[in-house]
């Protein structure tokens, strides 16, 4: 019974929390605190703070931790699965539809219209990262990291994970103070 409760507690925010993990936090909080009473607001805030300090999506970290607290390892697995299941099911369904009609001129035209919107969204995110880096590390460090990342990615074709790890190492050495 506890596994079903864990599943429902994280599946509902996964379905209704449109906009990603942060959008589903109030829904998870409602399920965990108000509906099931698994923890109080102070404990939830602590779990949320620790989850935000770690890398990765916040919703799955909350589901994994709270699921583990309520049902052990299987509870963590159920919680994480319930969190990703709505998106996973929609992805499988939508990609199935897209591949079924991939040769349709309407689908090709539709995907051509989506590409500029995706490019703008990625550009906005990149600009926001650039501004945060400028304010956090200064213009010289931002320029060095931007130029070095571009060089390694585009000229030397280094894997992006290695470039990210290198930037982390650079930050740990030169920006830690």
GROMACS .gro file of N, CA, C and O in nm, residues 109-176:
model
  272
  109UNK      N    1   0.689   2.028  -4.252
  109UNK     CA    2   0.675   2.173  -4.242
  109UNK      C    3   0.661   2.217  -4.096
  109UNK      O    4   0.718   2.318  -4.055
  110UNK      N    5   0.587   2.139  -4.017
  110UNK     CA    6   0.569   2.171  -3.877
  110UNK      C    7   0.704   2.168  -3.803
  110UNK      O    8   0.735   2.259  -3.725
  111UNK      N    9   0.785   2.065  -3.829
  111UNK     CA   10   0.915   2.059  -3.762
  111UNK      C   11   1.007   2.171  -3.809
  111UNK      O   12   1.091   2.219  -3.732
  112UNK      N   13   0.993   2.214  -3.934
  112UNK     CA   14   1.073   2.327  -3.980
  112UNK      C   15   1.034   2.456  -3.909
  112UNK      O   16   1.118   2.543  -3.885
  113UNK      N   17   0.906   2.469  -3.875
  113UNK     CA   18   0.861   2.588  -3.803
  113UNK      C   19   0.903   2.584  -3.657
  113UNK      O   20   0.917   2.687  -3.593
  114UNK      N   21   0.921   2.465  -3.601
  114UNK     CA   22   0.959   2.454  -3.460
  114UNK      C   23   1.106   2.490  -3.440
  114UNK      O   24   1.142   2.547  -3.337
  115UNK      N   25   1.191   2.458  -3.537
  115UNK     CA   26   1.335   2.479  -3.521
  115UNK      C   27   1.373   2.621  -3.483
  115UNK      O   28   1.456   2.641  -3.392
  116UNK      N   29   1.320   2.724  -3.548
  116UNK     CA   30   1.358   2.861  -3.504
  116UNK      C   31   1.317   2.890  -3.361
  116UNK      O   32   1.391   2.957  -3.288
  117UNK      N   33   1.202   2.841  -3.320
  117UNK     CA   34   1.159   2.864  -3.181
  117UNK      C   35   1.254   2.797  -3.083
  117UNK      O   36   1.290   2.856  -2.981
  118UNK      N   37   1.297   2.675  -3.115
  118UNK     CA   38   1.392   2.605  -3.028
  118UNK      C   39   1.525   2.679  -3.026
  118UNK      O   40   1.587   2.694  -2.919
  119UNK      N   41   1.569   2.727  -3.142
  119UNK     CA   42   1.695   2.802  -3.148
  119UNK      C   43   1.688   2.927  -3.061
  119UNK      O   44   1.783   2.961  -2.989
  120UNK      N   45   1.574   2.997  -3.064
  120UNK     CA   46   1.559   3.118  -2.981
  120UNK      C   47   1.560   3.080  -2.834
  120UNK      O   48   1.625   3.148  -2.752
  121UNK      N   49   1.489   2.973  -2.798
  121UNK     CA   50   1.488   2.931  -2.657
  121UNK      C   51   1.628   2.897  -2.608
  121UNK      O   52   1.669   2.937  -2.498
  122UNK      N   53   1.704   2.823  -2.688
  122UNK     CA   54   1.840   2.789  -2.649
  122UNK      C   55   1.928   2.914  -2.643
  122UNK      O   56   2.015   2.926  -2.555
  123UNK      N   57   1.906   3.008  -2.735
  123UNK     CA   58   1.981   3.133  -2.734
  123UNK      C   59   1.953   3.214  -2.608
  123UNK      O   60   2.045   3.271  -2.548
  124UNK      N   61   1.828   3.217  -2.566
  124UNK     CA   62   1.792   3.290  -2.444
  124UNK      C   63   1.859   3.226  -2.323
  124UNK      O   64   1.914   3.296  -2.236
  125UNK      N   65   1.856   3.094  -2.317
  125UNK     CA   66   1.921   3.024  -2.205
  125UNK      C   67   2.071   3.052  -2.206
  125UNK      O   68   2.130   3.081  -2.101
  126UNK      N   69   2.134   3.045  -2.324
  126UNK     CA   70   2.278   3.072  -2.333
  126UNK      C   71   2.309   3.215  -2.288
  126UNK      O   72   2.407   3.238  -2.217
  127UNK      N   73   2.225   3.309  -2.328
  127UNK     CA   74   2.247   3.448  -2.288
  127UNK      C   75   2.234   3.464  -2.137
  127UNK      O   76   2.314   3.535  -2.074
  128UNK      N   77   2.134   3.398  -2.078
  128UNK     CA   78   2.118   3.405  -1.932
  128UNK      C   79   2.238   3.344  -1.860
  128UNK      O   80   2.284   3.399  -1.760
  129UNK      N   81   2.290   3.232  -1.911
  129UNK     CA   82   2.411   3.173  -1.852
  129UNK      C   83   2.529   3.270  -1.864
  129UNK      O   84   2.608   3.284  -1.771
  130UNK      N   85   2.541   3.335  -1.981
  130UNK     CA   86   2.650   3.429  -2.002
  130UNK      C   87   2.641   3.545  -1.902
  130UNK      O   88   2.742   3.584  -1.842
  131UNK      N   89   2.522   3.599  -1.883
  131UNK     CA   90   2.504   3.711  -1.790
  131UNK      C   91   2.535   3.667  -1.646
  131UNK      O   92   2.603   3.739  -1.572
  132UNK      N   93   2.491   3.548  -1.607
  132UNK     CA   94   2.521   3.498  -1.473
  132UNK      C   95   2.671   3.479  -1.454
  132UNK      O   96   2.726   3.511  -1.348
  133UNK      N   97   2.736   3.427  -1.557
  133UNK     CA   98   2.881   3.408  -1.548
  133UNK      C   99   2.952   3.543  -1.538
  133UNK      O  100   3.046   3.559  -1.460
  134UNK      N  101   2.906   3.640  -1.616
  134UNK     CA  102   2.964   3.773  -1.612
  134UNK      C  103   2.954   3.833  -1.473
  134UNK      O  104   3.050   3.887  -1.419
  135UNK      N  105   2.837   3.821  -1.410
  135UNK     CA  106   2.817   3.877  -1.276
  135UNK      C  107   2.889   3.794  -1.169
  135UNK      O  108   2.934   3.850  -1.069
  136UNK      N  109   2.900   3.663  -1.188
  136UNK     CA  110   2.961   3.578  -1.087
  136UNK      C  111   3.111   3.568  -1.097
  136UNK      O  112   3.181   3.564  -0.995
  137UNK      N  113   3.165   3.562  -1.218
  137UNK     CA  114   3.308   3.538  -1.235
  137UNK      C  115   3.382   3.656  -1.297
  137UNK      O  116   3.505   3.656  -1.300
  138UNK      N  117   3.309   3.753  -1.349
  138UNK     CA  118   3.375   3.868  -1.411
  138UNK      C  119   3.391   3.849  -1.561
  138UNK      O  120   3.382   3.738  -1.613
  139UNK      N  121   3.417   3.959  -1.631
  139UNK     CA  122   3.420   3.955  -1.778
  139UNK      C  123   3.541   3.878  -1.831
  139UNK      O  124   3.531   3.806  -1.931
  140UNK      N  125   3.657   3.888  -1.765
  140UNK     CA  126   3.777   3.822  -1.815
  140UNK      C  127   3.764   3.669  -1.805
  140UNK      O  128   3.793   3.597  -1.901
  141UNK      N  129   3.721   3.620  -1.689
  141UNK     CA  130   3.703   3.475  -1.673
  141UNK      C  131   3.594   3.423  -1.768
  141UNK      O  132   3.607   3.315  -1.825
  142UNK      N  133   3.486   3.501  -1.783
  142UNK     CA  134   3.378   3.461  -1.874
  142UNK      C  135   3.431   3.453  -2.017
  142UNK      O  136   3.401   3.358  -2.090
  143UNK      N  137   3.510   3.551  -2.057
  143UNK     CA  138   3.567   3.552  -2.192
  143UNK      C  139   3.662   3.434  -2.212
  143UNK      O  140   3.656   3.366  -2.315
  144UNK      N  141   3.746   3.405  -2.114
  144UNK     CA  142   3.840   3.293  -2.124
  144UNK      C  143   3.764   3.160  -2.136
  144UNK      O  144   3.793   3.078  -2.223
  145UNK      N  145   3.667   3.142  -2.049
  145UNK     CA  146   3.591   3.016  -2.051
  145UNK      C  147   3.508   3.003  -2.179
  145UNK      O  148   3.496   2.893  -2.235
  146UNK      N  149   3.451   3.113  -2.226
  146UNK     CA  150   3.373   3.108  -2.349
  146UNK      C  151   3.463   3.073  -2.468
  146UNK      O  152   3.430   2.984  -2.548
  147UNK      N  153   3.575   3.140  -2.480
  147UNK     CA  154   3.666   3.116  -2.592
  147UNK      C  155   3.725   2.974  -2.586
  147UNK      O  156   3.731   2.904  -2.688
  148UNK      N  157   3.765   2.932  -2.468
  148UNK     CA  158   3.823   2.798  -2.454
  148UNK      C  159   3.719   2.690  -2.483
  148UNK      O  160   3.748   2.592  -2.553
  149UNK      N  161   3.596   2.709  -2.435
  149UNK     CA  162   3.491   2.611  -2.461
  149UNK      C  163   3.462   2.603  -2.610
  149UNK      O  164   3.449   2.493  -2.666
  150UNK      N  165   3.450   2.717  -2.675
  150UNK     CA  166   3.426   2.718  -2.819
  150UNK      C  167   3.539   2.648  -2.895
  150UNK      O  168   3.514   2.567  -2.983
  151UNK      N  169   3.663   2.679  -2.858
  151UNK     CA  170   3.778   2.617  -2.923
  151UNK      C  171   3.777   2.465  -2.907
  151UNK      O  172   3.794   2.391  -3.004
  152UNK      N  173   3.757   2.417  -2.785
  152UNK     CA  174   3.760   2.273  -2.761
  152UNK      C  175   3.642   2.202  -2.827
  152UNK      O  176   3.657   2.092  -2.880
  153UNK      N  177   3.525   2.265  -2.825
  153UNK     CA  178   3.407   2.201  -2.883
  153UNK      C  179   3.409   2.204  -3.036
  153UNK      O  180   3.384   2.102  -3.101
  154UNK      N  181   3.440   2.318  -3.095
  154UNK     CA  182   3.426   2.333  -3.240
  154UNK      C  183   3.553   2.299  -3.317
  154UNK      O  184   3.545   2.244  -3.427
  155UNK      N  185   3.668   2.331  -3.265
  155UNK     CA  186   3.792   2.308  -3.338
  155UNK      C  187   3.851   2.170  -3.309
  155UNK      O  188   3.896   2.101  -3.400
  156UNK      N  189   3.856   2.133  -3.182
  156UNK     CA  190   3.917   2.005  -3.146
  156UNK      C  191   3.816   1.892  -3.132
  156UNK      O  192   3.854   1.776  -3.113
  157UNK      N  193   3.686   1.925  -3.139
  157UNK     CA  194   3.577   1.826  -3.131
  157UNK      C  195   3.585   1.742  -3.002
  157UNK      O  196   3.563   1.621  -3.004
  158UNK      N  197   3.616   1.808  -2.891
  158UNK     CA  198   3.620   1.741  -2.761
  158UNK      C  199   3.476   1.719  -2.714
  158UNK      O  200   3.388   1.803  -2.737
  159UNK      N  201   3.451   1.607  -2.649
  159UNK     CA  202   3.317   1.576  -2.600
  159UNK      C  203   3.271   1.684  -2.500
  159UNK      O  204   3.351   1.727  -2.416
  160UNK      N  205   3.143   1.727  -2.508
  160UNK     CA  206   3.095   1.834  -2.418
  160UNK      C  207   3.112   1.801  -2.271
  160UNK      O  208   3.138   1.892  -2.190
  161UNK      N  209   3.098   1.675  -2.231
  161UNK     CA  210   3.114   1.640  -2.089
  161UNK      C  211   3.256   1.669  -2.043
  161UNK      O  212   3.277   1.714  -1.929
  162UNK      N  213   3.353   1.648  -2.128
  162UNK     CA  214   3.493   1.676  -2.092
  162UNK      C  215   3.515   1.827  -2.082
  162UNK      O  216   3.586   1.874  -1.992
  163UNK      N  217   3.452   1.903  -2.171
  163UNK     CA  218   3.464   2.050  -2.164
  163UNK      C  219   3.402   2.102  -2.035
  163UNK      O  220   3.458   2.189  -1.968
  164UNK      N  221   3.285   2.048  -1.998
  164UNK     CA  222   3.220   2.089  -1.873
  164UNK      C  223   3.308   2.054  -1.754
  164UNK      O  224   3.327   2.136  -1.663
  165UNK      N  225   3.364   1.934  -1.754
  165UNK     CA  226   3.453   1.894  -1.644
  165UNK      C  227   3.576   1.984  -1.638
  165UNK      O  228   3.621   2.023  -1.530
  166UNK      N  229   3.629   2.021  -1.754
  166UNK     CA  230   3.743   2.112  -1.757
  166UNK      C  231   3.707   2.249  -1.702
  166UNK      O  232   3.785   2.310  -1.628
  167UNK      N  233   3.588   2.299  -1.737
  167UNK     CA  234   3.544   2.430  -1.685
  167UNK      C  235   3.524   2.423  -1.534
  167UNK      O  236   3.557   2.519  -1.463
  168UNK      N  237   3.471   2.311  -1.485
  168UNK     CA  238   3.459   2.295  -1.340
  168UNK      C  239   3.595   2.297  -1.273
  168UNK      O  240   3.614   2.360  -1.168
  169UNK      N  241   3.690   2.226  -1.332
  169UNK     CA  242   3.825   2.224  -1.277
  169UNK      C  243   3.888   2.363  -1.279
  169UNK      O  244   3.952   2.405  -1.182
  170UNK      N  245   3.869   2.434  -1.390
  170UNK     CA  246   3.920   2.571  -1.401
  170UNK      C  247   3.860   2.659  -1.292
  170UNK      O  248   3.931   2.735  -1.224
  171UNK      N  249   3.729   2.646  -1.273
  171UNK     CA  250   3.662   2.724  -1.170
  171UNK      C  251   3.710   2.688  -1.031
  171UNK      O  252   3.727   2.776  -0.946
  172UNK      N  253   3.732   2.560  -1.007
  172UNK     CA  254   3.779   2.518  -0.875
  172UNK      C  255   3.918   2.571  -0.845
  172UNK      O  256   3.949   2.606  -0.731
  173UNK      N  257   4.001   2.581  -0.948
  173UNK     CA  258   4.139   2.626  -0.928
  173UNK      C  259   4.149   2.778  -0.925
  173UNK      O  260   4.208   2.836  -0.834
  174UNK      N  261   4.088   2.845  -1.024
  174UNK     CA  262   4.110   2.988  -1.040
  174UNK      C  263   4.002   3.077  -0.980
  174UNK      O  264   4.025   3.195  -0.958
  175UNK      N  265   3.884   3.023  -0.957
  175UNK     CA  266   3.776   3.109  -0.910
  175UNK      C  267   3.737   3.082  -0.766
  175UNK      O  268   3.654   3.153  -0.711
  176UNK      N  269   3.793   2.981  -0.704
  176UNK     CA  270   3.758   2.950  -0.565
  176UNK      C  271   3.829   3.047  -0.473
  176UNK      O  272   3.951   3.050  -0.465
   0.00000   0.00000   0.00000
